[in-house]
Amino acid sequence: MLQIEEIPAKPKEQKTIRVAAYARVSSEKDAAFHSLEAQTEYYRNYVSAHSDWELVSIYSDNGISGTTIHRPEFQRMLQDCRDGKIDLVVTKSVTRFARNTVILLETIRELKRLGIDCYFEKEDMHSISPDGELLLTLLAMYAEEEARSASENQRWRIQKKFQNGEPWVGKMLGYRFKDGNLVVIPEEAAIVRQIFTDYLSGMGQHTIAKKLFLQGVRPDNGNAWSGSSIRRILTNEAYTGNLVLQKTFCPDFRTKRSQINRGERAIYHVSNSHEAIIDQESFDAVQTELQARATLRSSNSAKTIKPYHLFHGLIYCGYCGRSYGHHRTNAKKYDKSVWACPTLYAMGKDICPSQRIPEDILIEKTKEVLAVDELDRDTLLTKVQQIIVPAHNRLQYLLADGTVVDAEWRHRSRSESWTEEMREAARQKTIERQRKGRKNE
């Protein structure tokens, strides 16, 4: 006789879901109303309301646009996802996650390949659902268009201010913007006058920067003094009581990178708009001196345009933030290449305690990180976003896929670092010294 026995299905094992919360505020004004503490408290309560959820971390970027992927906390979250620490990402809305369609879809697809879901509270939508990507595409296009519209409105407001002869940014060393006017700050104005006087007395831009640092004077933007920051002051017409508006502009709302206005946009000249700190005669004298020194440097340098060195524009100092430059030590004898922070070279270790890195070691470490046998500039630009030098004998690679790799290095011993040409030169020097010694006996 036929008998059928039902075997009940095993109850599904409840698995703890590791949750990450991502928040982003795009301006300091937003940050005032939606503080990190409030967000942290909200997400802790939100996650604790789900018995099978466990909060991994709350990642929050403040004052950074959603149109860019270069957000430190966003990148940290993605790295933790790649490291298998996260099962679910929770965020307020699609626009908080990203306002760039390409960034949004590429990120969602990568997380989906890793088996990680994203939940957007406002839209009540999961990215891993069957129709999730289609909805996300539509919402991302809307968010990007919204960002474009906001950028156009901002550009219009700036343009109207320029047409009315009003500066867009009212804070600079020596001035503050009050009640629609640039007002002189006496103690800062004295520093500006000192900079102009020192330059006309023969001091260089880097020497002036070092002098200000040793005096304890800080730039108005909070960054370190440099030759370029001194030059910006020396060439700023605003110190004469006149304004030149829209000297730079931002061509792409996604990147938000400014470029020099070389005629692509209108430029506005405003005369006698505010109280001067530097008289016109002194300002003109400084411009003449700047040109004279530039001409002298040009006549002493090679006339041909040199190609970029291998790591040009990729290495950044962890102490002062400036981009490392390529240098040669004992070039006539050994042709040895090193990379160093320009602040260290120009003003010394008192200002920037960074470290020179031999290029051969840099190449060797980069090959190890990228797992390649040969290294060229195209490979670097394709695979590396930045190389940070956070401390002595340390390198931090931010790769194109968002991965962060730390590496350590050490100076080679003399026996390791000397080439055969260097050894031969040392031998000849020893022989010559011994020959002179025998002649004197």
Tab-separated table of C-alpha atoms in Angstrom:
chain	number	residue	atom	x	y	z
A	1	MET	CA	0.000	0.000	0.000
A	2	LEU	CA	1.335	3.471	-0.980
A	3	GLN	CA	2.443	5.526	2.012
A	4	ILE	CA	3.486	9.162	1.970
A	5	GLU	CA	5.396	10.675	4.862
A	6	GLU	CA	5.889	14.410	5.092
A	7	ILE	CA	9.262	15.571	6.414
A	8	PRO	CA	8.824	19.154	7.707
A	9	ALA	CA	11.216	21.779	6.375
A	10	LYS	CA	13.886	22.879	8.757
A	11	PRO	CA	13.268	26.305	10.226
A	12	LYS	CA	15.463	28.904	8.592
A	13	GLU	CA	18.419	29.718	10.776
A	14	GLN	CA	18.282	33.339	11.845
A	15	LYS	CA	21.468	35.093	10.818
A	16	THR	CA	22.722	38.323	12.312
A	17	ILE	CA	22.868	40.995	9.621
A	18	ARG	CA	25.868	43.305	9.901
A	19	VAL	CA	24.633	46.808	9.118
A	20	ALA	CA	26.505	49.956	8.079
A	21	ALA	CA	24.827	53.374	8.116
A	22	TYR	CA	25.991	56.056	5.682
A	23	ALA	CA	25.190	59.754	6.149
A	24	ARG	CA	26.325	62.826	4.229
A	25	VAL	CA	25.803	66.531	4.826
A	26	SER	CA	26.795	68.755	1.924
A	27	SER	CA	27.433	72.020	3.799
A	28	GLU	CA	28.318	73.444	7.180
A	29	LYS	CA	24.752	74.746	7.435
A	30	ASP	CA	23.409	71.224	7.090
A	31	ALA	CA	25.935	70.041	9.640
A	32	ALA	CA	24.600	72.553	12.183
A	33	PHE	CA	21.118	71.049	11.993
A	34	HIS	CA	22.033	67.418	11.453
A	35	SER	CA	25.028	66.874	13.681
A	36	LEU	CA	27.012	63.653	13.631
A	37	GLU	CA	25.877	62.995	17.208
A	38	ALA	CA	22.203	63.198	16.219
A	39	GLN	CA	22.752	60.922	13.236
A	40	THR	CA	24.655	58.443	15.366
A	41	GLU	CA	21.866	58.331	17.944
A	42	TYR	CA	19.207	57.941	15.238
A	43	TYR	CA	20.947	55.035	13.512
A	44	ARG	CA	21.773	53.278	16.765
A	45	ASN	CA	18.065	53.337	17.652
A	46	TYR	CA	17.083	52.393	14.099
A	47	VAL	CA	19.357	49.325	14.035
A	48	SER	CA	18.540	48.224	17.595
A	49	ALA	CA	14.843	48.114	16.618
A	50	HIS	CA	15.682	45.085	14.437
A	51	SER	CA	16.533	42.072	16.556
A	52	ASP	CA	18.626	40.406	13.852
A	53	TRP	CA	20.683	43.523	12.996
A	54	GLU	CA	24.113	44.461	14.351
A	55	LEU	CA	25.568	47.936	13.787
A	56	VAL	CA	29.092	47.768	12.330
A	57	SER	CA	29.779	51.485	12.015
A	58	ILE	CA	28.290	54.834	11.042
A	59	TYR	CA	30.112	56.489	8.146
A	60	SER	CA	29.550	60.249	7.741
A	61	ASP	CA	31.018	62.727	5.253
A	62	ASN	CA	30.503	66.393	6.111
A	63	GLY	CA	30.643	69.252	3.613
A	64	ILE	CA	31.370	67.007	0.587
A	65	SER	CA	29.235	66.892	-2.551
A	66	GLY	CA	27.512	63.668	-3.553
A	67	THR	CA	28.609	64.203	-7.166
A	68	THR	CA	32.132	62.975	-6.339
A	69	ILE	CA	33.333	59.557	-5.217
A	70	HIS	CA	36.300	61.078	-3.358
A	71	ARG	CA	34.642	61.020	0.068
A	72	PRO	CA	36.870	59.588	2.844
A	73	GLU	CA	34.116	57.929	4.883
A	74	PHE	CA	32.338	56.656	1.768
A	75	GLN	CA	35.602	55.045	0.643
A	76	ARG	CA	36.178	53.579	4.124
A	77	MET	CA	32.718	52.030	4.023
A	78	LEU	CA	33.338	50.520	0.575
A	79	GLN	CA	36.635	49.065	1.751
A	80	ASP	CA	34.910	47.452	4.761
A	81	CYS	CA	32.342	46.004	2.342
A	82	ARG	CA	35.141	44.526	0.226
A	83	ASP	CA	36.736	43.118	3.379
A	84	GLY	CA	33.536	41.202	4.170
A	85	LYS	CA	32.582	43.184	7.269
A	86	ILE	CA	29.154	44.400	6.074
A	87	ASP	CA	25.942	42.707	4.852
A	88	LEU	CA	23.616	45.709	4.529
A	89	VAL	CA	24.118	49.453	3.972
A	90	VAL	CA	21.373	51.773	5.228
A	91	THR	CA	21.149	55.415	4.123
A	92	LYS	CA	18.525	58.141	4.238
A	93	SER	CA	17.996	58.519	0.488
A	94	VAL	CA	19.509	58.030	-2.950
A	95	THR	CA	20.686	61.665	-2.999
A	96	ARG	CA	22.589	61.193	0.280
A	97	PHE	CA	24.348	58.149	-1.187
A	98	ALA	CA	25.312	59.754	-4.529
A	99	ARG	CA	24.156	62.490	-6.907
A	100	ASN	CA	26.096	61.128	-9.851
A	101	THR	CA	24.337	58.438	-11.911
A	102	VAL	CA	27.549	56.663	-12.920
A	103	ILE	CA	28.955	56.611	-9.364
A	104	LEU	CA	25.666	55.358	-7.928
A	105	LEU	CA	25.184	52.507	-10.403
A	106	GLU	CA	28.826	51.390	-10.384
A	107	THR	CA	28.844	51.324	-6.573
A	108	ILE	CA	25.505	49.501	-6.306
A	109	ARG	CA	26.601	46.917	-8.883
A	110	GLU	CA	29.888	46.300	-7.069
A	111	LEU	CA	28.079	45.834	-3.756
A	112	LYS	CA	25.564	43.530	-5.422
A	113	ARG	CA	28.414	41.360	-6.744
A	114	LEU	CA	29.662	41.175	-3.156
A	115	GLY	CA	26.187	40.113	-2.012
A	116	ILE	CA	25.603	43.371	-0.127
A	117	ASP	CA	22.210	45.091	-0.135
A	118	CYS	CA	21.567	48.833	0.148
A	119	TYR	CA	18.378	50.141	1.714
A	120	PHE	CA	17.215	53.707	1.013
A	121	GLU	CA	14.812	54.854	3.732
A	122	LYS	CA	13.066	57.725	1.956
A	123	GLU	CA	12.332	55.659	-1.153
A	124	ASP	CA	11.710	52.455	0.902
A	125	MET	CA	13.755	50.527	-1.640
A	126	HIS	CA	16.340	47.735	-1.600
A	127	SER	CA	19.039	47.749	-4.291
A	128	ILE	CA	19.192	43.969	-4.397
A	129	SER	CA	15.490	43.636	-5.330
A	130	PRO	CA	14.623	42.608	-8.947
A	131	ASP	CA	13.482	46.086	-9.972
A	132	GLY	CA	15.940	47.906	-7.693
A	133	GLU	CA	18.467	48.890	-10.381
A	134	LEU	CA	15.836	50.293	-12.739
A	135	LEU	CA	14.340	52.449	-10.001
A	136	LEU	CA	17.786	53.524	-8.842
A	137	THR	CA	18.726	54.555	-12.379
A	138	LEU	CA	15.670	56.777	-12.653
A	139	LEU	CA	16.188	58.269	-9.189
A	140	ALA	CA	19.904	58.827	-9.790
A	141	MET	CA	19.174	60.646	-13.058
A	142	TYR	CA	16.704	62.827	-11.188
A	143	ALA	CA	19.241	63.481	-8.382
A	144	GLU	CA	21.958	64.379	-10.897
A	145	GLU	CA	19.641	66.754	-12.725
A	146	GLU	CA	18.713	68.311	-9.369
A	147	ALA	CA	22.422	68.821	-8.620
A	148	ARG	CA	22.890	70.354	-12.068
A	149	SER	CA	19.975	72.734	-11.450
A	150	ALA	CA	21.349	73.748	-8.041
A	151	SER	CA	24.753	74.390	-9.632
A	152	GLU	CA	23.175	76.545	-12.351
A	153	ASN	CA	21.276	78.560	-9.714
A	154	GLN	CA	24.480	79.056	-7.751
A	155	ARG	CA	26.295	80.145	-10.909
A	156	TRP	CA	23.511	82.624	-11.662
A	157	ARG	CA	23.733	84.139	-8.155
A	158	ILE	CA	27.509	84.477	-8.453
A	159	GLN	CA	27.169	86.046	-11.899
A	160	LYS	CA	24.663	88.620	-10.619
A	161	LYS	CA	27.015	89.536	-7.764
A	162	PHE	CA	29.896	89.987	-10.204
A	163	GLN	CA	27.754	92.154	-12.472
A	164	ASN	CA	26.944	94.323	-9.450
A	165	GLY	CA	30.646	94.573	-8.571
A	166	GLU	CA	30.351	92.419	-5.435
A	167	PRO	CA	32.942	89.742	-4.565
A	168	TRP	CA	31.617	86.215	-4.036
A	169	VAL	CA	34.065	85.279	-1.267
A	170	GLY	CA	34.545	88.057	1.245
A	171	LYS	CA	37.232	86.527	3.460
A	172	MET	CA	40.905	87.006	2.702
A	173	LEU	CA	43.939	87.940	4.759
A	174	GLY	CA	43.433	91.576	5.722
A	175	TYR	CA	39.699	91.808	4.938
A	176	ARG	CA	36.287	90.514	6.017
A	177	PHE	CA	32.973	90.936	4.195
A	178	LYS	CA	30.533	92.944	6.347
A	179	ASP	CA	27.240	94.548	5.303
A	180	GLY	CA	28.071	94.141	1.630
A	181	ASN	CA	31.559	95.680	1.881
A	182	LEU	CA	35.133	94.503	2.362
A	183	VAL	CA	36.302	95.852	5.725
A	184	VAL	CA	39.988	96.083	6.724
A	185	ILE	CA	41.187	93.989	9.686
A	186	PRO	CA	44.097	96.133	11.013
A	187	GLU	CA	46.267	93.380	12.523
A	188	GLU	CA	46.000	91.281	9.346
A	189	ALA	CA	46.556	94.314	7.112
A	190	ALA	CA	49.910	94.806	8.871
A	191	ILE	CA	50.910	91.252	7.854
A	192	VAL	CA	49.963	91.953	4.226
A	193	ARG	CA	52.066	95.129	4.202
A	194	GLN	CA	54.981	93.194	5.711
A	195	ILE	CA	54.752	90.604	2.909
A	196	PHE	CA	54.890	93.289	0.194
A	197	THR	CA	57.752	95.128	1.946
A	198	ASP	CA	59.789	91.939	2.421
A	199	TYR	CA	59.413	90.966	-1.229
A	200	LEU	CA	60.505	94.383	-2.490
A	201	SER	CA	63.490	94.227	-0.126
A	202	GLY	CA	64.733	91.144	-1.982
A	203	MET	CA	63.279	88.242	0.019
A	204	GLY	CA	61.926	85.255	-1.909
A	205	GLN	CA	58.409	83.866	-1.581
A	206	HIS	CA	59.518	80.745	0.294
A	207	THR	CA	61.675	82.811	2.644
A	208	ILE	CA	58.694	85.046	3.446
A	209	ALA	CA	56.541	81.963	4.073
A	210	LYS	CA	59.126	80.577	6.491
A	211	LYS	CA	59.381	83.941	8.277
A	212	LEU	CA	55.595	84.036	8.813
A	213	PHE	CA	55.597	80.467	10.105
A	214	LEU	CA	58.348	81.243	12.630
A	215	GLN	CA	56.402	84.356	13.683
A	216	GLY	CA	53.416	82.128	14.471
A	217	VAL	CA	51.220	83.715	11.797
A	218	ARG	CA	48.620	81.379	10.299
A	219	PRO	CA	47.003	81.788	6.853
A	220	ASP	CA	43.298	82.682	6.833
A	221	ASN	CA	42.394	79.321	5.214
A	222	GLY	CA	44.121	77.297	7.948
A	223	ASN	CA	46.641	75.672	5.593
A	224	ALA	CA	50.419	75.940	5.840
A	225	TRP	CA	52.256	78.892	4.301
A	226	SER	CA	53.945	78.184	0.982
A	227	GLY	CA	55.567	80.083	-1.856
A	228	SER	CA	52.346	79.821	-3.878
A	229	SER	CA	50.209	81.236	-1.049
A	230	ILE	CA	52.576	84.220	-0.786
A	231	ARG	CA	52.377	84.708	-4.544
A	232	ARG	CA	48.558	84.752	-4.411
A	233	ILE	CA	48.752	87.639	-1.946
A	234	LEU	CA	51.372	89.506	-3.986
A	235	THR	CA	49.248	89.292	-7.157
A	236	ASN	CA	45.831	90.018	-5.595
A	237	GLU	CA	44.518	93.350	-6.920
A	238	ALA	CA	42.001	93.522	-4.067
A	239	TYR	CA	44.729	94.873	-1.774
A	240	THR	CA	44.806	98.066	-3.885
A	241	GLY	CA	41.091	98.723	-3.291
A	242	ASN	CA	40.149	97.391	-6.733
A	243	LEU	CA	38.541	94.087	-7.730
A	244	VAL	CA	38.948	91.719	-10.660
A	245	LEU	CA	36.008	89.313	-10.550
A	246	GLN	CA	35.573	85.866	-12.132
A	247	LYS	CA	39.277	85.175	-12.581
A	248	THR	CA	38.396	81.465	-12.251
A	249	PHE	CA	35.308	79.400	-12.992
A	250	CYS	CA	34.012	75.833	-12.568
A	251	PRO	CA	33.143	74.221	-15.931
A	252	ASP	CA	31.699	70.933	-14.574
A	253	PHE	CA	29.273	70.730	-11.650
A	254	ARG	CA	30.288	67.102	-11.035
A	255	THR	CA	34.005	67.629	-10.423
A	256	LYS	CA	33.639	71.164	-8.959
A	257	ARG	CA	37.215	71.895	-10.058
A	258	SER	CA	38.034	75.502	-10.846
A	259	GLN	CA	40.156	76.612	-13.779
A	260	ILE	CA	41.696	79.941	-14.756
A	261	ASN	CA	39.400	82.122	-16.836
A	262	ARG	CA	41.285	82.746	-20.076
A	263	GLY	CA	38.387	84.406	-21.825
A	264	GLU	CA	35.811	81.618	-21.553
A	265	ARG	CA	33.747	83.811	-19.190
A	266	ALA	CA	33.345	87.559	-18.760
A	267	ILE	CA	35.793	89.291	-16.373
A	268	TYR	CA	34.650	92.296	-14.316
A	269	HIS	CA	36.969	95.135	-13.186
A	270	VAL	CA	35.685	97.211	-10.241
A	271	SER	CA	37.635	100.346	-9.281
A	272	ASN	CA	37.721	101.909	-5.782
A	273	SER	CA	35.334	99.299	-4.369
A	274	HIS	CA	36.805	99.302	-0.839
A	275	GLU	CA	39.615	100.634	1.371
A	276	ALA	CA	43.107	99.822	0.069
A	277	ILE	CA	45.835	98.155	2.149
A	278	ILE	CA	48.603	98.512	-0.473
A	279	ASP	CA	49.054	101.631	-2.599
A	280	GLN	CA	48.981	101.151	-6.371
A	281	GLU	CA	52.623	102.197	-6.821
A	282	SER	CA	53.881	99.491	-4.426
A	283	PHE	CA	51.609	96.877	-6.009
A	284	ASP	CA	52.888	97.718	-9.508
A	285	ALA	CA	56.490	97.591	-8.267
A	286	VAL	CA	55.881	94.072	-6.924
A	287	GLN	CA	54.390	92.930	-10.268
A	288	THR	CA	57.456	94.290	-12.074
A	289	GLU	CA	59.782	92.482	-9.658
A	290	LEU	CA	57.825	89.228	-10.031
A	291	GLN	CA	58.191	89.431	-13.795
A	292	ALA	CA	61.892	90.250	-13.566
A	293	ARG	CA	62.615	87.261	-11.324
A	294	ALA	CA	60.525	84.981	-13.548
A	295	THR	CA	62.478	86.120	-16.602
A	296	LEU	CA	65.773	85.473	-14.810
A	297	ARG	CA	64.679	81.954	-13.839
A	298	SER	CA	63.524	81.286	-17.381
A	299	SER	CA	66.860	82.390	-18.877
A	300	ASN	CA	68.752	80.121	-16.476
A	301	SER	CA	66.606	77.050	-17.161
A	302	ALA	CA	66.374	74.727	-20.145
A	303	LYS	CA	64.311	76.019	-23.030
A	304	THR	CA	62.774	72.661	-23.925
A	305	ILE	CA	59.569	71.388	-22.317
A	306	LYS	CA	60.367	68.342	-20.211
A	307	PRO	CA	57.937	65.417	-19.986
A	308	TYR	CA	56.246	64.578	-16.699
A	309	HIS	CA	58.251	62.355	-14.375
A	310	LEU	CA	56.795	58.962	-13.493
A	311	PHE	CA	54.992	59.936	-10.252
A	312	HIS	CA	54.181	63.562	-11.128
A	313	GLY	CA	51.027	64.781	-9.354
A	314	LEU	CA	50.401	61.488	-7.522
A	315	ILE	CA	52.411	61.734	-4.264
A	316	TYR	CA	51.152	63.958	-1.418
A	317	CYS	CA	52.778	64.961	1.865
A	318	GLY	CA	50.941	63.732	4.959
A	319	TYR	CA	52.283	66.680	7.002
A	320	CYS	CA	51.453	69.744	4.891
A	321	GLY	CA	49.376	68.261	2.061
A	322	ARG	CA	51.523	69.498	-0.835
A	323	SER	CA	52.347	67.433	-3.906
A	324	TYR	CA	55.816	65.838	-3.910
A	325	GLY	CA	58.279	66.922	-6.586
A	326	HIS	CA	61.096	65.131	-8.427
A	327	HIS	CA	64.707	66.048	-7.600
A	328	ARG	CA	68.175	64.823	-8.425
A	329	THR	CA	70.984	64.477	-5.904
A	330	ASN	CA	74.614	64.551	-7.054
A	331	ALA	CA	73.278	64.364	-10.592
A	332	LYS	CA	76.686	64.855	-12.257
A	333	LYS	CA	78.222	61.972	-10.344
A	334	TYR	CA	75.480	59.441	-9.663
A	335	ASP	CA	72.236	60.677	-11.323
A	336	LYS	CA	70.194	59.614	-8.273
A	337	SER	CA	66.483	60.547	-8.286
A	338	VAL	CA	64.436	61.298	-5.168
A	339	TRP	CA	60.916	62.589	-4.454
A	340	ALA	CA	60.352	65.188	-1.750
A	341	CYS	CA	57.811	67.668	-0.429
A	342	PRO	CA	58.481	71.182	-1.833
A	343	THR	CA	57.893	72.691	1.612
A	344	LEU	CA	60.744	70.576	3.012
A	345	TYR	CA	63.051	71.636	0.171
A	346	ALA	CA	62.139	75.309	0.345
A	347	MET	CA	61.787	75.884	4.096
A	348	GLY	CA	63.369	72.931	5.895
A	349	LYS	CA	62.334	70.384	8.511
A	350	ASP	CA	61.247	73.072	10.986
A	351	ILE	CA	58.284	73.776	8.716
A	352	CYS	CA	57.650	70.313	7.242
A	353	PRO	CA	59.249	67.258	8.921
A	354	SER	CA	58.620	65.024	5.898
A	355	GLN	CA	61.113	62.684	4.277
A	356	ARG	CA	62.787	62.289	0.882
A	357	ILE	CA	62.026	58.997	-0.871
A	358	PRO	CA	64.500	57.480	-3.376
A	359	GLU	CA	62.740	56.875	-6.688
A	360	ASP	CA	64.075	53.333	-7.075
A	361	ILE	CA	62.521	52.342	-3.736
A	362	LEU	CA	59.276	54.089	-4.692
A	363	ILE	CA	59.155	52.129	-7.961
A	364	GLU	CA	59.886	48.862	-6.170
A	365	LYS	CA	57.137	49.378	-3.559
A	366	THR	CA	54.603	50.481	-6.177
A	367	LYS	CA	55.282	47.333	-8.227
A	368	GLU	CA	54.637	45.237	-5.119
A	369	VAL	CA	51.356	47.024	-4.345
A	370	LEU	CA	50.090	46.814	-7.939
A	371	ALA	CA	51.493	43.307	-8.474
A	372	VAL	CA	53.154	44.243	-11.781
A	373	ASP	CA	56.592	43.506	-13.207
A	374	GLU	CA	56.942	46.756	-15.160
A	375	LEU	CA	55.813	50.254	-14.231
A	376	ASP	CA	55.003	53.156	-16.544
A	377	ARG	CA	52.988	56.352	-16.217
A	378	ASP	CA	49.926	54.967	-18.013
A	379	THR	CA	49.772	52.072	-15.554
A	380	LEU	CA	50.060	54.482	-12.617
A	381	LEU	CA	47.326	56.818	-13.894
A	382	THR	CA	45.028	53.847	-14.551
A	383	LYS	CA	45.486	52.068	-11.221
A	384	VAL	CA	46.446	54.754	-8.660
A	385	GLN	CA	44.521	57.820	-7.494
A	386	GLN	CA	46.989	59.073	-4.876
A	387	ILE	CA	50.039	58.035	-2.879
A	388	ILE	CA	50.071	59.630	0.576
A	389	VAL	CA	53.245	59.835	2.692
A	390	PRO	CA	51.656	59.852	6.190
A	391	ALA	CA	54.878	59.371	8.183
A	392	HIS	CA	58.525	58.400	7.810
A	393	ASN	CA	59.114	55.106	5.976
A	394	ARG	CA	55.406	54.689	5.240
A	395	LEU	CA	53.332	54.954	2.052
A	396	GLN	CA	49.565	54.803	1.658
A	397	TYR	CA	48.160	53.960	-1.775
A	398	LEU	CA	44.598	54.981	-2.712
A	399	LEU	CA	43.875	52.811	-5.739
A	400	ALA	CA	41.460	53.562	-8.564
A	401	ASP	CA	38.965	50.972	-7.281
A	402	GLY	CA	38.824	52.700	-3.883
A	403	THR	CA	41.110	50.203	-2.117
A	404	VAL	CA	43.602	51.620	0.393
A	405	VAL	CA	46.935	49.782	0.737
A	406	ASP	CA	49.600	50.618	3.351
A	407	ALA	CA	53.265	49.890	2.654
A	408	GLU	CA	56.524	50.328	4.553
A	409	TRP	CA	59.990	50.954	3.159
A	410	ARG	CA	63.526	51.494	4.407
A	411	HIS	CA	66.660	53.163	3.103
A	412	ARG	CA	69.066	50.687	1.582
A	413	SER	CA	72.419	50.195	3.214
A	414	ARG	CA	75.374	51.767	1.415
A	415	SER	CA	76.389	48.421	-0.056
A	416	GLU	CA	72.891	47.957	-1.491
A	417	SER	CA	72.408	51.479	-2.825
A	418	TRP	CA	75.797	52.085	-4.462
A	419	THR	CA	76.010	51.440	-8.191
A	420	GLU	CA	79.111	50.073	-9.893
A	421	GLU	CA	79.915	53.590	-11.141
A	422	MET	CA	79.748	54.928	-7.566
A	423	ARG	CA	82.066	52.149	-6.322
A	424	GLU	CA	84.524	52.819	-9.127
A	425	ALA	CA	84.520	56.542	-8.350
A	426	ALA	CA	85.226	55.770	-4.676
A	427	ARG	CA	88.069	53.422	-5.624
A	428	GLN	CA	89.676	56.029	-7.858
A	429	LYS	CA	89.364	58.621	-5.111
A	430	THR	CA	91.099	56.261	-2.649
A	431	ILE	CA	93.900	55.514	-5.127
A	432	GLU	CA	94.432	59.231	-5.750
A	433	ARG	CA	94.552	59.933	-2.016
A	434	GLN	CA	97.113	57.153	-1.478
A	435	ARG	CA	99.240	58.435	-4.388
A	436	LYS	CA	99.330	61.934	-2.888
A	437	GLY	CA	100.276	60.448	0.487
A	438	ARG	CA	103.274	58.604	-0.972
A	439	LYS	CA	104.482	61.782	-2.702
A	440	ASN	CA	104.467	63.648	0.615
A	441	GLU	CA	106.521	60.986	2.395
